[in-house]
Amino acid sequence: MGLQIIDRQGETWRAELEGELNIYTVAALKSEIAAWPATQIEIDLSRVSDIDTAGLQWMLMVKRCDERQVNFSKHSPEVLRLIETAQLASRLGDPMVLRAGDSSLI
Amino acid sequence: MNLDAALATFLDESRELLEQMESILLATENGEVADLHALFRAAHTIKGSAGLFGLDAVVAFTHHVESVLDRLRNGEIAFDAALAGLLMECRDHIAALVAAATGGGEAGDGRALEARLAACLGAPPAAVTLPPGPAMANDESTDEALLVGASGGGVVGGADHWHLSLRFGAGVLRNGMDPLSFIRYLASHGRVVHLVTLLDALPTWGNYDPEDCYLGFEVDLASEASKAEIESVFDFVREDAHIRILPPHSKVEEYIALIHELPEEDARIGEILVAGGTLTRHELDTALAAQRAVQNQPSNPVGPPLGALLVDSGVVHAAVVDAAVEKQKRSEEKRAREAMNVKVPSLRLDQLIDLVGELVIAGAATQLQAEQSGQPALREAAANLLRLVEDIRDISLRLRMVPVGEVFARFPRVVRDVAKELGKDIALVVNGAETELDKTLVEKIADPLTHMVRNAMDHGIESVDARLARGKAARGTVRLNAYHESGSVVIEVSDDGGGLDSERILQKARERGLVTPDQVLSRDEIFRLILAPGFSTAAQVTNLSGRGVGMDVVKSSVEAMRGSLDIESELGRGTTMRICLPLTLAIIDGFQVALGESVFILPLELVVECIEYPAGTNSDYLNLRGEVLPLVRLAGLLAVEPLPETRQSVVVVSHGRRKAGLLVDRLLGETQAVIKPLGRLFERIRGISGYTIRGSGEVALILDVPAIIQCAATATAAPVHS
């Protein structure tokens, strides 16, 4: 569970987030990612099982306020659903793979 | 949208959470590391939900528990066995409070527990204060009311959808609310035409508190719902958020007032309204210009009076709306789970099964007619139909299958409590909890199993001293094991205790006159004596068992489910009680056999093979490739006149670990049989478990194979001398 670093190349890190991305985990995630010395981070979201408003807010904050470049990839269906609900796909700006039949707004 | 429904959901949820707390606490007693976060979360959610329903007693008490758990998870206090015990008691008290608050019984006084909790915190109980109600933290926005657009005079503009401006207080996330789930829930009242998430309030990274909510939403909703219905979506956050709802075709002034009222820049909100089609650009521009003109007049420095009007009438409206409660506050987690499962009242499932039963009979009749008609096309169609009916039958029966773990889940607690009461050290090991069983059986098996587990703990497992003296580990083990075996479900309750003393059982049975002094019994039969009514070998009567009521009740309830009960025991090593149950109660694949003119049905799952009966033999035994099986002459047993000069066959059946051969006149092949219970008059007949209607409309009796095997085994294993 949580953030797992899967690859480090200099200042470019790749990590995978597993499990919950919600009010219960955001505080820990904030401090964890803040402690990383990397400038380029890619976070794989394919194993995120649960996300809520707090989690989405975390994604926004990480993208917006952090001094480094953070990209999210392989959004899990739960994450995609929430991003679509909040209409934030373009705001987050990460490439996302939409699934067939997932195109309804909410 | 009524309180009862929501309350029922709350009850369900609390029960789940309380069970979760229980299992975590039990796990810690077995030396596992406690998931303190999960524990805290459970208590926190119960408190939050109880607050929503105004169940103050629950909130007040749970708050104390939560405080302790909070300190625990932060590592400020150490977790030990005593605290686990205390928390377990607290959990029980919360359960009692929830039950009492919702009209199910009374809760005791929790003050003693509160005092003990306070002692853990190192503070007197009075020092623990309680924040009121659902708005737990961050009260800066509680005075903000729900504002709803009103209709005064003015130009009617806007689009035919609702406009909602949602600004959530910083504390909503912490209070267990999820703004986006409200928005998702909105979709149940209409279609979200346009939505903008406002990020203006997002702080800098340094000031970012991940558990605060910074987001706002502007939503356009096309909906036929009433204002009250839309408002009710936000009932839970009303006190903790700033919600404005403008109905379709509101006056342009109202939109403008809204624009001014919102914390973001006017132009920004204006653009959003235009983008959503709520206002046209022209309307926006003229209105903004007009508004500015009014503001610039020195006589009216405070701003447009329209806004004030809106506030006034809005507040009145909001107050009228009762706190109608809805279940949308469910966390995302629960939502995902619900999406995968559908709750169906079991009554409806039963109706379905009944109808499928009728369908099976009708299908069999159709096929019979088709066979007799001799038309190949019709036969093929009927065969197709029958195959589909079989599939439907299998699937609908599977709907009723639930894991036996539902019953097993209660045992960790039972074992813990009983072990404490008896002063023994007993561990419970559960295997095969995922084994599936018909729902009705699962419900019926719970009580017998509880009794067997208690029995195993009380009679089976010896006291610690006795165990040590025998060179065993001090800690006894009770095992629950479930698995599938040839069309049956087997549930075993075993212990590693003293085992059954056949000498003592026999002696006791003779004393009670259950057995005549010169009767010779096999080991198996002696063990079965403990199933007799009024039989107990316990030297002492405890309040758990030993009164001799029980095992006979267990036996009869297992038999009522068409199951059987076996006992295996080794003196000094332990006892295993094995319940063998049919997979389902309603419909079976049957094997038809004929005796004379009558047709009987055997459950196909129990049939092992069919062999020819060697003519001329006349024994009660059958030699099946070296294995000796009892041979039951069904015609004799059922008093049917056998057909003369037929070539008879033997059907080999097995149930549990026993096998027997049944001698029949003819074999008629497979069929589907819908089991109909026998009427009261016939239900005591041994060897018959029900009847079914064949395709031809005739009635066929279903043979109770376990009972017949039992009867054969008894007759052959120990001939009774008198």
Tab-separated table of N, CA, C and O in Angstrom, chain A residues 6-72:
chain	number	residue	atom	x	y	z
A	6	ILE	N	9.511	2.703	-7.943
A	6	ILE	CA	9.874	1.529	-8.721
A	6	ILE	C	11.108	1.760	-9.569
A	6	ILE	O	11.699	0.821	-10.063
A	7	ASP	N	11.496	2.995	-9.743
A	7	ASP	CA	12.633	3.246	-10.619
A	7	ASP	C	13.212	4.624	-10.305
A	7	ASP	O	12.484	5.592	-10.200
A	8	ARG	N	14.509	4.720	-10.121
A	8	ARG	CA	15.138	6.037	-9.948
A	8	ARG	C	16.243	6.173	-10.959
A	8	ARG	O	17.141	5.333	-11.010
A	9	GLN	N	16.191	7.231	-11.746
A	9	GLN	CA	17.297	7.517	-12.644
A	9	GLN	C	17.658	8.967	-12.435
A	9	GLN	O	16.985	9.853	-12.932
A	10	GLY	N	18.701	9.169	-11.639
A	10	GLY	CA	19.098	10.542	-11.319
A	10	GLY	C	17.961	11.244	-10.592
A	10	GLY	O	17.505	10.778	-9.564
A	11	GLU	N	17.486	12.307	-11.191
A	11	GLU	CA	16.427	13.054	-10.535
A	11	GLU	C	15.064	12.708	-11.104
A	11	GLU	O	14.070	13.340	-10.803
A	12	THR	N	15.034	11.715	-11.978
A	12	THR	CA	13.754	11.275	-12.531
A	12	THR	C	13.325	9.993	-11.820
A	12	THR	O	14.002	8.980	-11.898
A	13	TRP	N	12.213	10.074	-11.126
A	13	TRP	CA	11.739	8.915	-10.365
A	13	TRP	C	10.425	8.435	-10.923
A	13	TRP	O	9.623	9.223	-11.402
A	14	ARG	N	10.269	7.126	-10.850
A	14	ARG	CA	8.953	6.580	-11.174
A	14	ARG	C	8.424	5.875	-9.934
A	14	ARG	O	9.150	5.171	-9.245
A	15	ALA	N	7.145	6.119	-9.656
A	15	ALA	CA	6.570	5.528	-8.451
A	15	ALA	C	5.199	4.958	-8.779
A	15	ALA	O	4.577	5.321	-9.776
A	16	GLU	N	4.771	4.061	-7.923
A	16	GLU	CA	3.446	3.486	-8.116
A	16	GLU	C	2.646	3.708	-6.833
A	16	GLU	O	3.153	3.525	-5.734
A	17	LEU	N	1.412	4.126	-7.024
A	17	LEU	CA	0.548	4.350	-5.861
A	17	LEU	C	-0.469	3.220	-5.816
A	17	LEU	O	-1.170	2.968	-6.790
A	18	GLU	N	-0.535	2.564	-4.672
A	18	GLU	CA	-1.453	1.445	-4.579
A	18	GLU	C	-2.443	1.675	-3.453
A	18	GLU	O	-2.097	2.226	-2.411
A	19	GLY	N	-3.685	1.274	-3.670
A	19	GLY	CA	-4.688	1.331	-2.607
A	19	GLY	C	-5.438	2.639	-2.580
A	19	GLY	O	-5.833	3.150	-3.614
A	20	GLU	N	-5.596	3.201	-1.395
A	20	GLU	CA	-6.477	4.347	-1.240
A	20	GLU	C	-5.748	5.654	-1.500
A	20	GLU	O	-4.623	5.833	-1.069
A	21	LEU	N	-6.438	6.542	-2.214
A	21	LEU	CA	-5.958	7.904	-2.368
A	21	LEU	C	-7.112	8.763	-1.872
A	21	LEU	O	-7.936	9.236	-2.638
A	22	ASN	N	-7.209	8.873	-0.555
A	22	ASN	CA	-8.363	9.587	-0.020
A	22	ASN	C	-7.991	10.262	1.291
A	22	ASN	O	-6.821	10.316	1.675
A	23	ILE	N	-9.007	10.777	1.962
A	23	ILE	CA	-8.820	11.559	3.179
A	23	ILE	C	-7.956	10.818	4.208
A	23	ILE	O	-7.260	11.420	4.995
A	24	TYR	N	-7.985	9.491	4.135
A	24	TYR	CA	-7.220	8.729	5.121
A	24	TYR	C	-5.729	8.666	4.786
A	24	TYR	O	-4.910	8.341	5.630
A	25	THR	N	-5.403	8.896	3.517
A	25	THR	CA	-4.008	8.681	3.143
A	25	THR	C	-3.291	9.953	2.678
A	25	THR	O	-2.069	9.972	2.603
A	26	VAL	N	-4.064	11.024	2.353
A	26	VAL	CA	-3.422	12.176	1.723
A	26	VAL	C	-2.355	12.817	2.605
A	26	VAL	O	-1.320	13.267	2.094
A	27	ALA	N	-2.586	12.849	3.909
A	27	ALA	CA	-1.619	13.516	4.778
A	27	ALA	C	-0.257	12.823	4.671
A	27	ALA	O	0.783	13.470	4.486
A	28	ALA	N	-0.302	11.489	4.726
A	28	ALA	CA	0.950	10.732	4.629
A	28	ALA	C	1.583	10.907	3.255
A	28	ALA	O	2.809	11.059	3.130
A	29	LEU	N	0.742	10.914	2.223
A	29	LEU	CA	1.265	11.046	0.865
A	29	LEU	C	1.930	12.403	0.662
A	29	LEU	O	2.944	12.519	-0.018
A	30	LYS	N	1.332	13.433	1.282
A	30	LYS	CA	1.896	14.766	1.122
A	30	LYS	C	3.322	14.805	1.668
A	30	LYS	O	4.254	15.231	0.985
A	31	SER	N	3.461	14.330	2.896
A	31	SER	CA	4.790	14.433	3.498
A	31	SER	C	5.779	13.512	2.792
A	31	SER	O	6.960	13.841	2.648
A	32	GLU	N	5.265	12.356	2.309
A	32	GLU	CA	6.164	11.415	1.663
A	32	GLU	C	6.763	12.020	0.382
A	32	GLU	O	7.975	12.025	0.179
A	33	ILE	N	5.874	12.560	-0.428
A	33	ILE	CA	6.355	13.060	-1.722
A	33	ILE	C	7.200	14.315	-1.529
A	33	ILE	O	8.130	14.582	-2.291
A	34	ALA	N	6.882	15.070	-0.471
A	34	ALA	CA	7.648	16.295	-0.220
A	34	ALA	C	9.097	15.959	0.122
A	34	ALA	O	10.013	16.734	-0.123
A	35	ALA	N	9.284	14.761	0.683
A	35	ALA	CA	10.617	14.386	1.140
A	35	ALA	C	11.503	13.876	-0.001
A	35	ALA	O	12.695	13.687	0.178
A	36	TRP	N	10.906	13.636	-1.177
A	36	TRP	CA	11.703	13.084	-2.264
A	36	TRP	C	12.570	14.166	-2.903
A	36	TRP	O	12.088	15.253	-3.224
A	37	PRO	N	13.802	13.839	-3.190
A	37	PRO	CA	14.683	14.845	-3.792
A	37	PRO	C	14.553	14.928	-5.320
A	37	PRO	O	15.298	15.671	-5.940
A	38	ALA	N	13.651	14.178	-5.908
A	38	ALA	CA	13.582	14.145	-7.372
A	38	ALA	C	12.947	15.409	-7.934
A	38	ALA	O	12.178	16.074	-7.270
A	39	THR	N	13.274	15.723	-9.181
A	39	THR	CA	12.653	16.875	-9.838
A	39	THR	C	11.632	16.436	-10.874
A	39	THR	O	10.778	17.200	-11.270
A	40	GLN	N	11.763	15.196	-11.328
A	40	GLN	CA	10.814	14.652	-12.303
A	40	GLN	C	10.212	13.408	-11.672
A	40	GLN	O	10.933	12.469	-11.362
A	41	ILE	N	8.904	13.426	-11.489
A	41	ILE	CA	8.294	12.244	-10.870
A	41	ILE	C	7.121	11.794	-11.739
A	41	ILE	O	6.308	12.604	-12.167
A	42	GLU	N	7.111	10.505	-12.003
A	42	GLU	CA	5.937	9.968	-12.679
A	42	GLU	C	5.267	8.986	-11.723
A	42	GLU	O	5.911	8.100	-11.172
A	43	ILE	N	3.962	9.182	-11.523
A	43	ILE	CA	3.253	8.315	-10.574
A	43	ILE	C	2.212	7.494	-11.319
A	43	ILE	O	1.334	8.024	-11.988
A	44	ASP	N	2.366	6.192	-11.173
A	44	ASP	CA	1.459	5.238	-11.816
A	44	ASP	C	0.237	5.047	-10.907
A	44	ASP	O	0.367	4.669	-9.758
A	45	LEU	N	-0.948	5.331	-11.459
A	45	LEU	CA	-2.155	5.272	-10.621
A	45	LEU	C	-2.988	4.023	-10.901
A	45	LEU	O	-4.131	3.932	-10.482
A	46	SER	N	-2.403	3.060	-11.617
A	46	SER	CA	-3.242	1.952	-12.077
A	46	SER	C	-3.761	1.094	-10.929
A	46	SER	O	-4.717	0.368	-11.088
A	47	ARG	N	-3.128	1.190	-9.779
A	47	ARG	CA	-3.594	0.326	-8.680
A	47	ARG	C	-4.291	1.113	-7.578
A	47	ARG	O	-4.403	0.645	-6.451
A	48	VAL	N	-4.753	2.308	-7.915
A	48	VAL	CA	-5.517	3.087	-6.940
A	48	VAL	C	-6.933	2.523	-6.895
A	48	VAL	O	-7.632	2.478	-7.888
A	49	SER	N	-7.334	2.073	-5.726
A	49	SER	CA	-8.632	1.416	-5.623
A	49	SER	C	-9.720	2.382	-5.189
A	49	SER	O	-10.890	2.148	-5.418
A	50	ASP	N	-9.322	3.466	-4.560
A	50	ASP	CA	-10.347	4.365	-4.036
A	50	ASP	C	-9.787	5.776	-4.023
A	50	ASP	O	-8.665	6.000	-3.604
A	51	ILE	N	-10.586	6.710	-4.534
A	51	ILE	CA	-10.146	8.093	-4.523
A	51	ILE	C	-11.334	8.963	-4.164
A	51	ILE	O	-12.463	8.648	-4.533
A	52	ASP	N	-11.115	10.011	-3.408
A	52	ASP	CA	-12.190	10.934	-3.096
A	52	ASP	C	-11.725	12.366	-3.353
A	52	ASP	O	-10.663	12.600	-3.954
A	53	THR	N	-12.531	13.329	-2.902
A	53	THR	CA	-12.212	14.718	-3.179
A	53	THR	C	-10.834	15.089	-2.634
A	53	THR	O	-10.059	15.790	-3.286
A	54	ALA	N	-10.532	14.609	-1.444
A	54	ALA	CA	-9.234	14.919	-0.850
A	54	ALA	C	-8.101	14.383	-1.727
A	54	ALA	O	-7.059	15.033	-1.883
A	55	GLY	N	-8.321	13.200	-2.305
A	55	GLY	CA	-7.302	12.604	-3.157
A	55	GLY	C	-7.109	13.403	-4.430
A	55	GLY	O	-5.979	13.645	-4.885
A	56	LEU	N	-8.234	13.833	-5.006
A	56	LEU	CA	-8.164	14.633	-6.225
A	56	LEU	C	-7.444	15.946	-5.926
A	56	LEU	O	-6.622	16.424	-6.715
A	57	GLN	N	-7.762	16.506	-4.769
A	57	GLN	CA	-7.135	17.755	-4.373
A	57	GLN	C	-5.629	17.577	-4.234
A	57	GLN	O	-4.841	18.433	-4.611
A	58	TRP	N	-5.247	16.429	-3.712
A	58	TRP	CA	-3.824	16.119	-3.577
A	58	TRP	C	-3.155	16.102	-4.948
A	58	TRP	O	-2.071	16.651	-5.145
A	59	MET	N	-3.848	15.458	-5.908
A	59	MET	CA	-3.287	15.406	-7.265
A	59	MET	C	-3.111	16.825	-7.802
A	59	MET	O	-2.078	17.156	-8.402
A	60	LEU	N	-4.129	17.668	-7.585
A	60	LEU	CA	-4.048	19.046	-8.077
A	60	LEU	C	-2.886	19.786	-7.428
A	60	LEU	O	-2.126	20.499	-8.084
A	61	MET	N	-2.765	19.600	-6.116
A	61	MET	CA	-1.729	20.312	-5.382
A	61	MET	C	-0.344	19.872	-5.840
A	61	MET	O	0.551	20.682	-6.036
A	62	VAL	N	-0.193	18.565	-5.990
A	62	VAL	CA	1.102	18.030	-6.394
A	62	VAL	C	1.496	18.606	-7.754
A	62	VAL	O	2.638	18.974	-7.995
A	63	LYS	N	0.505	18.705	-8.643
A	63	LYS	CA	0.785	19.221	-9.981
A	63	LYS	C	1.051	20.722	-9.966
A	63	LYS	O	1.862	21.233	-10.707
A	64	ARG	N	0.289	21.403	-9.120
A	64	ARG	CA	0.234	22.850	-9.190
A	64	ARG	C	1.358	23.515	-8.403
A	64	ARG	O	2.036	24.397	-8.882
A	65	CYS	N	1.491	23.079	-7.159
A	65	CYS	CA	2.298	23.866	-6.246
A	65	CYS	C	3.710	23.318	-6.066
A	65	CYS	O	4.579	24.007	-5.570
A	66	ASP	N	3.887	22.086	-6.428
A	66	ASP	CA	5.217	21.556	-6.215
A	66	ASP	C	6.177	22.179	-7.226
A	66	ASP	O	5.807	22.476	-8.352
A	67	GLU	N	7.410	22.364	-6.800
A	67	GLU	CA	8.345	23.038	-7.695
A	67	GLU	C	8.861	22.118	-8.782
A	67	GLU	O	9.590	22.526	-9.667
A	68	ARG	N	8.496	20.868	-8.690
A	68	ARG	CA	9.012	19.974	-9.706
A	68	ARG	C	7.879	19.499	-10.605
A	68	ARG	O	6.709	19.779	-10.383
A	69	GLN	N	8.292	18.715	-11.581
A	69	GLN	CA	7.344	18.235	-12.586
A	69	GLN	C	6.814	16.871	-12.142
A	69	GLN	O	7.578	15.930	-11.992
A	70	VAL	N	5.518	16.802	-11.900
A	70	VAL	CA	4.926	15.521	-11.524
A	70	VAL	C	3.885	15.138	-12.567
A	70	VAL	O	3.022	15.937	-12.910
A	71	ASN	N	4.005	13.941	-13.078
A	71	ASN	CA	3.012	13.447	-14.035
A	71	ASN	C	2.334	12.209	-13.460
A	71	ASN	O	2.971	11.393	-12.809
A	72	PHE	N	1.054	12.123	-13.774
A	72	PHE	CA	0.329	10.907	-13.389
A	72	PHE	C	0.086	10.086	-14.640
A	72	PHE	O	-0.149	10.632	-15.714
